[in-house]
Amino acid sequence: MMDDGVISVRREEHDGDGFASYCTPTDPDFLLAHSSVDGYRSWRNNVHGSCFIQVLGAVLSANASTRDLASMMTMVAKGVATEFETISSTNEWNGKKQMPFIYATLTAKVFFPTKQRLFYCFVGNVLRCIHM
C-alpha cells in the first residue's frame, strides 16, 4: 500500500501574511506499544500481572501532568528492561529479560492536560465557580 499524503495549510509564524502548504501522510499520528519485541516472550507475574503494564501505569501516574507521551514511553521501556527479570522454578525460564517495542509516527509532542478542579462558593447571594 502507498500513501499519497494530504495537503495541509498553516499560517506562517512571522510578521508576513503568507501561508505555507506542505504534504503530510494521510494517517501521521500513531503510537503503538508492544510489551515485547516480535518473536520474544512477554512475561507476567501471577500475582502482580505484566511488568509492562505495571511500569506503564506507574510512569503515567507519576509523569502524565509534566511529560510528553513519547518521553514517558521511553521511561517505560527502560523500566521494563532494567528493573524486571524472571524468577522461575524452571531453570531455563529463570533470569530472563524483556524489552518493550514502541513504534511512533507522531508529528508533535502529546501531552495529557491536567483536569482543573472547580470549586463553588457563594459571594454574597451569587454562586461563583472558581478554577483551581
PDB file of C-alpha atoms in Angstrom:
ATOM      1  CA  MET A   1       0.000   0.000   0.000  1.00  0.00           C
ATOM      2  CA  MET A   2       1.233   3.512  -0.762  1.00  0.00           C
ATOM      3  CA  ASP A   3       0.286   6.834   0.842  1.00  0.00           C
ATOM      4  CA  ASP A   4      -0.257   9.889  -1.382  1.00  0.00           C
ATOM      5  CA  GLY A   5      -0.477  12.197   1.626  1.00  0.00           C
ATOM      6  CA  VAL A   6      -2.755  15.118   2.297  1.00  0.00           C
ATOM      7  CA  ILE A   7      -2.111  18.830   1.698  1.00  0.00           C
ATOM      8  CA  SER A   8      -2.105  20.928   4.876  1.00  0.00           C
ATOM      9  CA  VAL A   9      -2.005  24.697   5.175  1.00  0.00           C
ATOM     10  CA  ARG A  10      -0.626  26.606   8.137  1.00  0.00           C
ATOM     11  CA  ARG A  11      -0.113  30.250   8.906  1.00  0.00           C
ATOM     12  CA  GLU A  12       3.495  31.347   8.946  1.00  0.00           C
ATOM     13  CA  GLU A  13       4.975  32.279  12.330  1.00  0.00           C
ATOM     14  CA  HIS A  14       6.319  35.684  11.279  1.00  0.00           C
ATOM     15  CA  ASP A  15       5.189  39.224  10.504  1.00  0.00           C
ATOM     16  CA  GLY A  16       4.121  38.453   6.937  1.00  0.00           C
ATOM     17  CA  ASP A  17       0.669  37.443   5.827  1.00  0.00           C
ATOM     18  CA  GLY A  18       1.918  34.363   3.973  1.00  0.00           C
ATOM     19  CA  PHE A  19       0.647  30.834   4.273  1.00  0.00           C
ATOM     20  CA  ALA A  20       2.698  27.718   3.781  1.00  0.00           C
ATOM     21  CA  SER A  21       1.404  24.427   2.490  1.00  0.00           C
ATOM     22  CA  TYR A  22       3.014  21.058   2.929  1.00  0.00           C
ATOM     23  CA  CYS A  23       2.089  17.437   2.386  1.00  0.00           C
ATOM     24  CA  THR A  24       1.813  15.002   5.291  1.00  0.00           C
ATOM     25  CA  PRO A  25       0.962  11.306   5.341  1.00  0.00           C
ATOM     26  CA  THR A  26      -2.757  10.522   5.489  1.00  0.00           C
ATOM     27  CA  ASP A  27      -2.523   8.934   8.965  1.00  0.00           C
ATOM     28  CA  PRO A  28       0.503  10.571  10.580  1.00  0.00           C
ATOM     29  CA  ASP A  29      -0.040  10.293  14.321  1.00  0.00           C
ATOM     30  CA  PHE A  30       0.189   6.812  15.769  1.00  0.00           C
ATOM     31  CA  LEU A  31       1.922   5.390  18.788  1.00  0.00           C
ATOM     32  CA  LEU A  32       1.890   1.630  19.181  1.00  0.00           C
ATOM     33  CA  ALA A  33       3.347  -0.053  22.241  1.00  0.00           C
ATOM     34  CA  HIS A  34       4.036  -3.764  22.416  1.00  0.00           C
ATOM     35  CA  SER A  35       5.079  -5.387  25.667  1.00  0.00           C
ATOM     36  CA  SER A  36       7.935  -7.166  23.862  1.00  0.00           C
ATOM     37  CA  VAL A  37       9.708  -7.253  20.533  1.00  0.00           C
ATOM     38  CA  ASP A  38       8.154  -9.543  17.899  1.00  0.00           C
ATOM     39  CA  GLY A  39       9.304 -13.118  18.369  1.00  0.00           C
ATOM     40  CA  TYR A  40      10.166 -12.741  22.072  1.00  0.00           C
ATOM     41  CA  ARG A  41       8.146 -13.623  25.151  1.00  0.00           C
ATOM     42  CA  SER A  42       6.255 -11.160  27.287  1.00  0.00           C
ATOM     43  CA  TRP A  43       6.426 -12.029  30.981  1.00  0.00           C
ATOM     44  CA  ARG A  44       3.629 -11.888  33.527  1.00  0.00           C
ATOM     45  CA  ASN A  45       3.739 -12.385  37.287  1.00  0.00           C
ATOM     46  CA  ASN A  46       0.807 -14.472  38.575  1.00  0.00           C
ATOM     47  CA  VAL A  47       0.221 -12.033  41.445  1.00  0.00           C
ATOM     48  CA  HIS A  48       1.225  -8.598  40.096  1.00  0.00           C
ATOM     49  CA  GLY A  49       0.499  -9.062  36.401  1.00  0.00           C
ATOM     50  CA  SER A  50       2.535  -7.935  33.402  1.00  0.00           C
ATOM     51  CA  CYS A  51       5.717  -5.981  34.156  1.00  0.00           C
ATOM     52  CA  PHE A  52       4.968  -3.819  31.093  1.00  0.00           C
ATOM     53  CA  ILE A  53       1.545  -2.793  32.427  1.00  0.00           C
ATOM     54  CA  GLN A  54       2.964  -2.274  35.946  1.00  0.00           C
ATOM     55  CA  VAL A  55       5.626   0.123  34.670  1.00  0.00           C
ATOM     56  CA  LEU A  56       3.259   1.821  32.197  1.00  0.00           C
ATOM     57  CA  GLY A  57       0.764   2.555  34.982  1.00  0.00           C
ATOM     58  CA  ALA A  58       3.458   3.824  37.350  1.00  0.00           C
ATOM     59  CA  VAL A  59       5.093   6.069  34.733  1.00  0.00           C
ATOM     60  CA  LEU A  60       1.790   7.565  33.554  1.00  0.00           C
ATOM     61  CA  SER A  61       0.598   8.160  37.131  1.00  0.00           C
ATOM     62  CA  ALA A  62       3.835   9.885  38.125  1.00  0.00           C
ATOM     63  CA  ASN A  63       4.543  11.894  34.952  1.00  0.00           C
ATOM     64  CA  ALA A  64       1.387  12.476  32.879  1.00  0.00           C
ATOM     65  CA  SER A  65       0.976  16.055  34.048  1.00  0.00           C
ATOM     66  CA  THR A  66       4.554  17.093  33.227  1.00  0.00           C
ATOM     67  CA  ARG A  67       5.995  14.925  30.423  1.00  0.00           C
ATOM     68  CA  ASP A  68       5.058  14.141  26.830  1.00  0.00           C
ATOM     69  CA  LEU A  69       3.868  10.673  25.825  1.00  0.00           C
ATOM     70  CA  ALA A  70       6.943   9.662  23.790  1.00  0.00           C
ATOM     71  CA  SER A  71       9.261  10.553  26.686  1.00  0.00           C
ATOM     72  CA  MET A  72       7.101   8.555  29.075  1.00  0.00           C
ATOM     73  CA  MET A  73       7.145   5.532  26.759  1.00  0.00           C
ATOM     74  CA  THR A  74      10.956   5.700  26.703  1.00  0.00           C
ATOM     75  CA  MET A  75      10.857   5.645  30.504  1.00  0.00           C
ATOM     76  CA  VAL A  76       8.561   2.597  30.363  1.00  0.00           C
ATOM     77  CA  ALA A  77      10.929   0.762  28.010  1.00  0.00           C
ATOM     78  CA  LYS A  78      13.906   1.491  30.264  1.00  0.00           C
ATOM     79  CA  GLY A  79      11.995   0.465  33.398  1.00  0.00           C
ATOM     80  CA  VAL A  80      10.903  -2.879  31.956  1.00  0.00           C
ATOM     81  CA  ALA A  81      14.355  -3.596  30.516  1.00  0.00           C
ATOM     82  CA  THR A  82      16.330  -2.753  33.653  1.00  0.00           C
ATOM     83  CA  GLU A  83      14.050  -3.379  36.637  1.00  0.00           C
ATOM     84  CA  PHE A  84      12.486  -6.763  35.821  1.00  0.00           C
ATOM     85  CA  GLU A  85      13.877 -10.262  35.465  1.00  0.00           C
ATOM     86  CA  THR A  86      12.032 -13.570  35.529  1.00  0.00           C
ATOM     87  CA  ILE A  87      12.126 -15.772  38.611  1.00  0.00           C
ATOM     88  CA  SER A  88      11.067 -19.321  37.864  1.00  0.00           C
ATOM     89  CA  SER A  89      11.360 -22.759  39.404  1.00  0.00           C
ATOM     90  CA  THR A  90      12.253 -23.985  35.909  1.00  0.00           C
ATOM     91  CA  ASN A  91      15.918 -23.174  35.336  1.00  0.00           C
ATOM     92  CA  GLU A  92      15.557 -22.433  31.596  1.00  0.00           C
ATOM     93  CA  TRP A  93      12.902 -19.718  32.340  1.00  0.00           C
ATOM     94  CA  ASN A  94      14.865 -18.118  35.170  1.00  0.00           C
ATOM     95  CA  GLY A  95      16.746 -14.805  34.823  1.00  0.00           C
ATOM     96  CA  LYS A  96      15.146 -13.755  31.523  1.00  0.00           C
ATOM     97  CA  LYS A  97      14.618 -10.144  30.425  1.00  0.00           C
ATOM     98  CA  GLN A  98      12.013  -8.318  28.372  1.00  0.00           C
ATOM     99  CA  MET A  99      12.273  -5.326  26.031  1.00  0.00           C
ATOM    100  CA  PRO A 100       9.136  -3.393  25.006  1.00  0.00           C
ATOM    101  CA  PHE A 101       8.762  -2.243  21.413  1.00  0.00           C
ATOM    102  CA  ILE A 102       7.468   1.299  20.905  1.00  0.00           C
ATOM    103  CA  TYR A 103       6.580   2.428  17.383  1.00  0.00           C
ATOM    104  CA  ALA A 104       5.641   6.066  16.885  1.00  0.00           C
ATOM    105  CA  THR A 105       4.813   8.238  13.888  1.00  0.00           C
ATOM    106  CA  LEU A 106       3.915  11.254  15.998  1.00  0.00           C
ATOM    107  CA  THR A 107       4.395  14.635  14.348  1.00  0.00           C
ATOM    108  CA  ALA A 108       4.161  16.610  17.602  1.00  0.00           C
ATOM    109  CA  LYS A 109       4.578  16.053  21.309  1.00  0.00           C
ATOM    110  CA  VAL A 110       1.482  14.637  23.007  1.00  0.00           C
ATOM    111  CA  PHE A 111       0.599  15.876  26.490  1.00  0.00           C
ATOM    112  CA  PHE A 112      -2.209  14.927  28.844  1.00  0.00           C
ATOM    113  CA  PRO A 113      -3.676  18.132  30.242  1.00  0.00           C
ATOM    114  CA  THR A 114      -4.399  18.117  33.937  1.00  0.00           C
ATOM    115  CA  LYS A 115      -8.001  18.394  34.978  1.00  0.00           C
ATOM    116  CA  GLN A 116      -8.919  21.705  36.506  1.00  0.00           C
ATOM    117  CA  ARG A 117     -10.624  21.425  39.824  1.00  0.00           C
ATOM    118  CA  LEU A 118     -13.739  23.510  40.182  1.00  0.00           C
ATOM    119  CA  PHE A 119     -14.822  24.945  43.484  1.00  0.00           C
ATOM    120  CA  TYR A 120     -18.143  26.613  44.069  1.00  0.00           C
ATOM    121  CA  CYS A 121     -18.744  29.204  46.738  1.00  0.00           C
ATOM    122  CA  PHE A 122     -21.230  31.930  47.491  1.00  0.00           C
ATOM    123  CA  VAL A 123     -20.061  35.525  47.136  1.00  0.00           C
ATOM    124  CA  GLY A 124     -22.919  37.444  48.666  1.00  0.00           C
ATOM    125  CA  ASN A 125     -26.015  35.898  47.120  1.00  0.00           C
ATOM    126  CA  VAL A 126     -24.242  34.717  43.946  1.00  0.00           C
ATOM    127  CA  LEU A 127     -22.836  31.201  43.463  1.00  0.00           C
ATOM    128  CA  ARG A 128     -19.372  31.548  41.879  1.00  0.00           C
ATOM    129  CA  CYS A 129     -17.233  28.915  40.179  1.00  0.00           C
ATOM    130  CA  ILE A 130     -13.509  29.114  40.907  1.00  0.00           C
ATOM    131  CA  HIS A 131     -10.996  27.247  38.697  1.00  0.00           C
ATOM    132  CA  MET A 132      -8.046  25.857  40.637  1.00  0.00           C
TER     133      MET A 132
END
